[in-house]
XYZ file of C-alpha atoms in Angstrom:
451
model
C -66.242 89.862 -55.122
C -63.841 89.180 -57.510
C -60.737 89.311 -54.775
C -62.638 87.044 -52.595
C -62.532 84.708 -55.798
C -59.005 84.806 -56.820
C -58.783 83.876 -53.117
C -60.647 80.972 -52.967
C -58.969 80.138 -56.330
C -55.279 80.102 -55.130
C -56.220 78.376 -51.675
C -57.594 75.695 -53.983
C -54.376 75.852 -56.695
C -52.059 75.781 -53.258
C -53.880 72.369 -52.071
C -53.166 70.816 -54.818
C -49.285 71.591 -54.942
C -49.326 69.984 -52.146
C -51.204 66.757 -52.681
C -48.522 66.447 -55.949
C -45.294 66.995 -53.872
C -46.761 64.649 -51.229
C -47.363 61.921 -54.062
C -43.704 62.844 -55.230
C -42.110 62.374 -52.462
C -43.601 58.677 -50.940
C -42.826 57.534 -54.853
C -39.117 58.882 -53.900
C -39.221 57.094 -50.434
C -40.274 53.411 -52.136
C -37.607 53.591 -54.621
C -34.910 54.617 -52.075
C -36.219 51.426 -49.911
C -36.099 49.288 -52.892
C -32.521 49.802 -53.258
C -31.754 49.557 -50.254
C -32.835 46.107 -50.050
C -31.219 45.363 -53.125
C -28.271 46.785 -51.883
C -28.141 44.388 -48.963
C -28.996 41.378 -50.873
C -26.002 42.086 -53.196
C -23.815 42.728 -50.221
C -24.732 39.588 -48.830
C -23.726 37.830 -52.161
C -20.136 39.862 -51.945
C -19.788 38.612 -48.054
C -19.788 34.872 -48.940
C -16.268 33.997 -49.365
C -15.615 31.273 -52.459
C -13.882 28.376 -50.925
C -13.122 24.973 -51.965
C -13.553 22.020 -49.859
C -11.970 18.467 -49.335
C -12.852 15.294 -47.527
C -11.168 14.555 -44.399
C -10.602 11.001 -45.645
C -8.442 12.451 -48.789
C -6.082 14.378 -46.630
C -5.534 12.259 -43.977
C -2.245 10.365 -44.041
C -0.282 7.565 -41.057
C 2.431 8.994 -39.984
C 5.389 8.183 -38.401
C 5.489 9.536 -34.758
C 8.098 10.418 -32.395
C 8.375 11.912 -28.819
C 11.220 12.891 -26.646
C 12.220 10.227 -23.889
C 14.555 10.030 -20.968
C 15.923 6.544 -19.693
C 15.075 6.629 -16.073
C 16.457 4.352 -12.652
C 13.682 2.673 -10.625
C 16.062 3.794 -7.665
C 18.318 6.717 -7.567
C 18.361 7.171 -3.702
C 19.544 8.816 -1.122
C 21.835 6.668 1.661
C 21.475 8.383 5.213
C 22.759 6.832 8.275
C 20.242 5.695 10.559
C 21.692 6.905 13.901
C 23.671 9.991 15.223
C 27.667 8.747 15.371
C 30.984 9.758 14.137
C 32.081 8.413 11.032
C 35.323 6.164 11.760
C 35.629 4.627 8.435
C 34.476 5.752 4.799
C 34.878 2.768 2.004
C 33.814 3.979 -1.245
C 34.135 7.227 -3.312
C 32.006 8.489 -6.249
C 31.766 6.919 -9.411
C 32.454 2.928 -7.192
C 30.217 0.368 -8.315
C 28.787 -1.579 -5.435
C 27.165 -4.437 -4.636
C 23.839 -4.916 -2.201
C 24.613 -5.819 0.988
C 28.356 -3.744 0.541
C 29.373 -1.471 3.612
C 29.809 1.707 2.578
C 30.541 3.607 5.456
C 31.221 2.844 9.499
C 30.943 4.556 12.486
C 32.138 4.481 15.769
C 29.520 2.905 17.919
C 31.119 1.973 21.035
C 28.527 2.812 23.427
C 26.050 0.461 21.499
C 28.354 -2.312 21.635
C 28.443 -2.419 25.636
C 24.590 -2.166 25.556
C 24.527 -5.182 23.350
C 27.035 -7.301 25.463
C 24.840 -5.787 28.737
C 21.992 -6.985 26.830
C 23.271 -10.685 26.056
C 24.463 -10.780 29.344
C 20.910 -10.578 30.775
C 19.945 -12.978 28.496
C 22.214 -15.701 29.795
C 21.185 -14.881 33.433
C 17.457 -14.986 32.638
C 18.424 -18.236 30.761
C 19.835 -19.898 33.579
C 16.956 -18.831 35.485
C 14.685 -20.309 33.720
C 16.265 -23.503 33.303
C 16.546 -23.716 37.458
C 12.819 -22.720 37.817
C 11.905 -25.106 35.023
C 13.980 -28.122 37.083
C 12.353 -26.906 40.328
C 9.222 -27.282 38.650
C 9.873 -30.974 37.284
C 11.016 -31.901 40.594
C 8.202 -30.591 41.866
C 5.778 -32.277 39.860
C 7.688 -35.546 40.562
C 6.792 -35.305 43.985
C 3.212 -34.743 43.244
C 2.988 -37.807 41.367
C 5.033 -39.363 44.047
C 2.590 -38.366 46.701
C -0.242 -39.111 44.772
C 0.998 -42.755 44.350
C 0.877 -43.144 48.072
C -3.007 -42.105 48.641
C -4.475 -45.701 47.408
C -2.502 -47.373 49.494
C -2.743 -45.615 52.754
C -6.252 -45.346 51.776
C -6.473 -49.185 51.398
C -4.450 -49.888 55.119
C -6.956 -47.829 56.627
C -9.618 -49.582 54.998
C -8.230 -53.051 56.014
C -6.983 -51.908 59.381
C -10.945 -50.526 60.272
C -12.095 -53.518 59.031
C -10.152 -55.169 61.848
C -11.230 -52.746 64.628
C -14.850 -54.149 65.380
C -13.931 -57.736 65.140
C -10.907 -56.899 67.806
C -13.525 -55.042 69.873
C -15.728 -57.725 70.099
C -13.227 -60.483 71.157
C -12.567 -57.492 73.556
C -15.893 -57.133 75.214
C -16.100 -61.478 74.773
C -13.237 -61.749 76.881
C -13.880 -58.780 79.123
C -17.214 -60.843 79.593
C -15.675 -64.356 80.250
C -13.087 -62.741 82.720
C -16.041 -61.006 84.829
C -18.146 -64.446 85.050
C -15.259 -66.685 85.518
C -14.309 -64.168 88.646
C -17.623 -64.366 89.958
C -17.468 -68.221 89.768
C -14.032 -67.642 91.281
C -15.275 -65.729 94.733
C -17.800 -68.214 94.951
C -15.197 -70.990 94.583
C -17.685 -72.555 91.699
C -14.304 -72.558 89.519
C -10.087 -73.205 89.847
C -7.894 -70.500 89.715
C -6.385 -71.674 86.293
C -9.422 -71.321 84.476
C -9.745 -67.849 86.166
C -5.858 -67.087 85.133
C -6.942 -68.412 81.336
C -9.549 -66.284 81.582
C -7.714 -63.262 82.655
C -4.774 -64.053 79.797
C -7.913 -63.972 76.754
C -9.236 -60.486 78.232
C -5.767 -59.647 78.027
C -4.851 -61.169 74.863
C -7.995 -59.731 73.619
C -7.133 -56.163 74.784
C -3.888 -55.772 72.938
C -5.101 -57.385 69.626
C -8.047 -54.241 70.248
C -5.015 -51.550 70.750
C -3.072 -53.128 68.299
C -6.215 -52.391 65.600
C -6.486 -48.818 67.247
C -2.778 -47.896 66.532
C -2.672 -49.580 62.992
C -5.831 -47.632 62.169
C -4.273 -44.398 63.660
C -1.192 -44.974 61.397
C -2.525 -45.634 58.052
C -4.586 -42.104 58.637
C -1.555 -40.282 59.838
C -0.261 -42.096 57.123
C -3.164 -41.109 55.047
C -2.999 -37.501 56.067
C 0.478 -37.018 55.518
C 0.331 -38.227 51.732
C -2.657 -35.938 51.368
C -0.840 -32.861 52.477
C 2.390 -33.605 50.565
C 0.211 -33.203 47.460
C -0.932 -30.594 48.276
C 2.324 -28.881 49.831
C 3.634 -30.280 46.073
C 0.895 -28.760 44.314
C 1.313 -25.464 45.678
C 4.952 -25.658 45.100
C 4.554 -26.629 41.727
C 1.787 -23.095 41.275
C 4.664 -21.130 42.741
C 7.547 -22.833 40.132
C 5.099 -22.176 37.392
C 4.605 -18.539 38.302
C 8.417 -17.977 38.865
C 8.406 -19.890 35.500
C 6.182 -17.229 33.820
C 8.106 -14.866 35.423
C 11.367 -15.319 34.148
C 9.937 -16.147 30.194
C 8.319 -13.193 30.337
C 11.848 -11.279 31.700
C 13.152 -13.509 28.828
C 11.498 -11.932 26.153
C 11.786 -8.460 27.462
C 15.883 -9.044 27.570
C 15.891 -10.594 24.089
C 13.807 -7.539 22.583
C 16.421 -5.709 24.501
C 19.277 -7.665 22.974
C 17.383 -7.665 19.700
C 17.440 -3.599 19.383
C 21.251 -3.696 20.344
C 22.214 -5.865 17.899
C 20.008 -3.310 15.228
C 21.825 -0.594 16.609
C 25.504 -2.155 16.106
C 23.905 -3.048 12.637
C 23.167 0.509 11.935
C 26.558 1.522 12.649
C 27.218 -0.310 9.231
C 25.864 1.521 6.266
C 24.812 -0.925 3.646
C 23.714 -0.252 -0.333
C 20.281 -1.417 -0.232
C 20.578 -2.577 -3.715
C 23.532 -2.716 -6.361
C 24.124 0.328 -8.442
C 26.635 3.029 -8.366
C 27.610 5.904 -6.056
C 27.148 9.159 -7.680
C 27.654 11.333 -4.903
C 29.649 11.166 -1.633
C 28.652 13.467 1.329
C 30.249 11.949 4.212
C 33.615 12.774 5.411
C 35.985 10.755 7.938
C 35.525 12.175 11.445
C 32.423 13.941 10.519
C 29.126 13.854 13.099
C 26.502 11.831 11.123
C 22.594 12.098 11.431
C 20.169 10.654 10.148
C 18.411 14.098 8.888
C 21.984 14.415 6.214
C 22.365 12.083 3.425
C 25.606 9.951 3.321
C 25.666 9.231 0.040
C 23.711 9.077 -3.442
C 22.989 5.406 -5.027
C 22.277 5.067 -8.562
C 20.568 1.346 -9.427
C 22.556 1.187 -12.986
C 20.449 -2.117 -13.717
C 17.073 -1.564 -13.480
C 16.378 1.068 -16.328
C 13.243 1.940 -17.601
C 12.427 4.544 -20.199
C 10.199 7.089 -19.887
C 7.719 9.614 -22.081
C 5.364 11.888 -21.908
C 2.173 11.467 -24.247
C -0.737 13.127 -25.632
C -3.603 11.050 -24.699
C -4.046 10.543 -28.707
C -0.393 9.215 -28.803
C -1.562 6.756 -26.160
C -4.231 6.052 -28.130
C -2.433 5.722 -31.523
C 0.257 3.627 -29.812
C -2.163 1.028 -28.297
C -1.672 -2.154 -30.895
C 1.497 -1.078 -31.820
C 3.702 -3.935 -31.374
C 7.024 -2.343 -32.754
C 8.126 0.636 -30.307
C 11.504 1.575 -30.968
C 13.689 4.044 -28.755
C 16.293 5.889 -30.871
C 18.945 7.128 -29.705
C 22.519 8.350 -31.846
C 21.830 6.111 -34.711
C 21.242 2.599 -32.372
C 17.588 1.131 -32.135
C 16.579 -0.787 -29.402
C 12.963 -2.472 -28.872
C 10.719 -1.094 -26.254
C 7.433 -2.707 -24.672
C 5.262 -0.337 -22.912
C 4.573 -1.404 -19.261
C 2.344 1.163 -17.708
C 0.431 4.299 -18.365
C 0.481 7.248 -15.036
C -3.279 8.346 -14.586
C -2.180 11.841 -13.967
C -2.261 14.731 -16.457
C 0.910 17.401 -15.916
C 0.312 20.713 -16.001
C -0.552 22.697 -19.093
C 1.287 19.967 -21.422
C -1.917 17.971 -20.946
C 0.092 14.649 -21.371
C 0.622 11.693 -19.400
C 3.944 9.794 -18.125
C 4.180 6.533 -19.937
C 6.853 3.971 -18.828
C 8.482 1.146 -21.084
C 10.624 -1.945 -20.801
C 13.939 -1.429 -22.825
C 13.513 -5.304 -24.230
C 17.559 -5.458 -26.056
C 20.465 -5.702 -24.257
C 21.905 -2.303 -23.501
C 24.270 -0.149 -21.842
C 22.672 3.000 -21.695
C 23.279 5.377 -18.615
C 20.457 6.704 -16.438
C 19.482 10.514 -17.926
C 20.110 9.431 -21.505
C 17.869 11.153 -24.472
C 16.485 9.609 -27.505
C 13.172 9.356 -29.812
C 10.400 7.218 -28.862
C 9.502 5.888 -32.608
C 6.579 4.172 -33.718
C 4.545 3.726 -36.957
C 0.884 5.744 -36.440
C -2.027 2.902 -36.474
C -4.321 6.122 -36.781
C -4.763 9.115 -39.739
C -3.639 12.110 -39.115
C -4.442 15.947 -40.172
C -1.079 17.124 -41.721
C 0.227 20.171 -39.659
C -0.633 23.003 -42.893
C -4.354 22.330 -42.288
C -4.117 23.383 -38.456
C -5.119 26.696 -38.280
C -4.825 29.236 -35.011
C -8.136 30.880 -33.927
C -7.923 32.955 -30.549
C -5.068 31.437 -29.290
C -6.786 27.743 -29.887
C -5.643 25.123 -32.850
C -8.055 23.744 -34.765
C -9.523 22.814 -38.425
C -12.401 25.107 -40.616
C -15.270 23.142 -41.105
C -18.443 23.783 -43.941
C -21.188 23.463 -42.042
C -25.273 24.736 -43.366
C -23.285 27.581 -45.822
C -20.884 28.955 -42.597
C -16.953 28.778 -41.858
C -17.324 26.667 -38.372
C -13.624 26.395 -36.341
C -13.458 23.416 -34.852
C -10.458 23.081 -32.227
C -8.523 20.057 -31.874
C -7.318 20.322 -27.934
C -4.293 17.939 -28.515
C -2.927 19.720 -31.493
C 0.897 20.878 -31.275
C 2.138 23.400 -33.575
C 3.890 22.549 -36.695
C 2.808 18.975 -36.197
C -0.005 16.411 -37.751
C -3.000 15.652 -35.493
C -5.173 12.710 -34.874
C -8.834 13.062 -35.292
C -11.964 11.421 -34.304
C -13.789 13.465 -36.827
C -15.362 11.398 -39.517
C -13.473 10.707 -42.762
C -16.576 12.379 -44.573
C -16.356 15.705 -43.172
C -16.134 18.750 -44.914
C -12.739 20.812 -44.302
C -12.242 24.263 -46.090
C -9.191 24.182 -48.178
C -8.907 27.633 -50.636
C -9.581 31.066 -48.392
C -8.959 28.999 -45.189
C -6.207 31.198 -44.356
C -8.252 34.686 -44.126
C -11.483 32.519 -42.869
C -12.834 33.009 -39.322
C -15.307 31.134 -37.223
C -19.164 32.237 -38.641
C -18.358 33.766 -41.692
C -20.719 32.859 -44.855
C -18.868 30.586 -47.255
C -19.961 29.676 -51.329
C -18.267 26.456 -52.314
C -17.416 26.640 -55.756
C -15.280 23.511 -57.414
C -11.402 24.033 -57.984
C -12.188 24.420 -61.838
C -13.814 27.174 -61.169
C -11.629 28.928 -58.578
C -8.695 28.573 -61.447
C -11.098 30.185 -64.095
């Protein structure tokens, strides 16, 4: 009885050990969780960096600017002959200054001189032809009006003429009349024989003044008929001239286009500077086979210059109500207007070509180097406050307690940078260095950084 209590006893004795070291150990487990929050909170504190900052406006300065630029030709070209002959004559060298219109070279271009005299040649003919149609045609129309002057009055004889016809043929049939009666009388011996005879002479009388109508009506439409058909014998004489006429204009101008590409051709054996300037180069050689596909010579227009640079699209920016551009170049100055802006972006430089007017008098050479010098209108970031962050350039920012790296895409090393950032923004000045993008910041004033 009493083993069975001792028993019961330790079972009871063993709970509680139990209970206690449970206790014990979630008291252990609070405390460890405690610290380990207060742990992190004081690791947080150690992870924000003390920095100072500054107002973009108070380190923003105008600077001077400069960029590399090149005095450029508007024509540096190539002189190739413009048809396949051998070159008889060669009149300049390198380094001869020439003016436009100047022959440079010849060549021997015999064959195109007989086409061209072949050519004028047919012109002349086709000339001469023309101006032998063209008479044939006058005369021709001449005779039109000629013939044409003749209807009315042809027309007007035959009028008058028929108008005489029935009066004739009724003093015909009057007489023809008076003759048969006066014949009857006659037989029956009611009349003389003299008024018979009279009789028989007014028939007769009668009867020619009738024929005499006929054959003057007959005339004046022969007459009539003839005029008629010389106009139109005239008129298609004068469609025939006028065809031949077409004819030989037409001929004309396809001889004169003819003539016209000769005389190009003996131009061409001629080659002319296009423009004033200077040669630079000299390809051709006497004797030599020219084509068209091999430049003769190189041309270098020595007066019309230009300079040109190639810009950030802030220095365009910067530089647009700047009124005094200056190009330097070995100690001389010389005023500059800018006269156009390329809308293309080259390559990974990510500027633009900008041409200018070189506004002094000059004597600089085509290729020549200087600065492009102007007075910044706009503030810019001096070049220590550019920072590099993964291969980008750009400023540190505070923004809501956090480092922020904002890149500046036009930024060149080693050089200030214009901005569109506003002058009150926040950059990071002390710790900027070891800073990167994200990281927790505490500003603290400069006083206290020195303390």
């Amino acid at each position: 009885m009493k083993k069975r209590h001792f028993q019961g006893l330790q079972a009871v004795l063993c709970m509680v050990l139990f209970l206690v070291l449970l206790l014990s150990q979630s008291s252990l487990w609070a405390q460890v969780a405690e610290s380990d929050a207060s742990s992190a909170d004081s690791a947080d504190k150690v992870a924000a960096v003390s920095v100072t900052l500054k107002r973009l406006g108070d380190i923003t300065v105008p600077i001077q600017r400069d960029v590399l630029a090149t005095v450029v030709s508007l024509n540096d070209a190539a002189i190739s002959p413009q048809l396949s002959a051998q070159v008889s004559a060669v009149s300049v060298n390198v380094g001869d200054k020439v003016s436009k219109g100047d022959v440079l070279a010849r060549l021997d271009c015999r064959d195109a001189m007989v086409s061209l005299r072949q050519a004028q040649a047919a012109v002349v003919t086709t000339q001469a032809r023309i101006a032998a149609t063209k008479a044939r045609t006058d005369s021709t129309a001449s005779r039109i009006q000629s013939a044409e002057a003749r209807l009315p009055a042809a027309q007007a004889r035959l009028s008058a003429v028929q108008a005489r016809l029935p009066s004739a043929k009724a003093q015909l049939r009057l007489a023809q009349t008076q003759l048969q009666r006066n014949q009857k009388l006659r037989q029956d011996a009611l009349i003389p024989v003299d008024t018979l005879d009279q009789a028989r002479t007014a028939f007769e009388s009668a009867q020619s003044a009738y024929n005499a109508a006929l054959e003057d009506v007959n005339a004046s439409r022969a007459e009539l008929a003839s005029a008629t058909v010389e106009v139109s014998s005239a008129q298609a004489d004068l469609l025939a001239a006028e065809a031949d006429l077409s004819t030989a204009r037409t001929e004309l101008e396809s001889v004169q286009a003819q003539q016209e590409a000769a005389e190009i051709t003996v131009e061409r054996c001629q080659i002319k500077a296009p423009f004033a300037g200077q040669i630079t180069a000299r390809f051709l050689q006497l004797g030599q086979m020219a084509t068209p596909a091999s430049p003769a010579f190189q041309l270098l227009q020595t007066e019309a210059l230009e300079l040109s640079a190639n810009l950030t699209a802030d220095d365009i920016r910067d530089m647009a109500s700047i009124q005094n551009l200056l190009f330097v170049v070995e100690g001389e100055n010389y005023a500059i207007q800018q006269r156009a802006v390329i809308g293309q972006v080259i390559g990974n430089t990510r500027t633009q070509e900008v041409r200018f007017r070189i506004t002094d008098k000059h004597s600089l050479p085509a290729g020549k180097t200087g600065r492009l010098v102007w007075q910044g209108s706009l503030p810019a970031i001096p070049s220590s406050w550019v920072l590099r962050r993964e291969g980008r350039l750009g400023v540190l920012l505070a923004k809501e307690g956090q480092a922020r790296f904002y890149p500046l895409p036009n930024a060149l090393e080693g050089q200030p940078v214009l901005t569109d950032l506003s002058p009150d923004t926040l950059l990071i000045d002390q710790n900027r260095i070891r800073l990167r993008d994200g990281e927790a910041i505490h500003p603290v004033s400069a006083a206290t950084t020195e303390e």
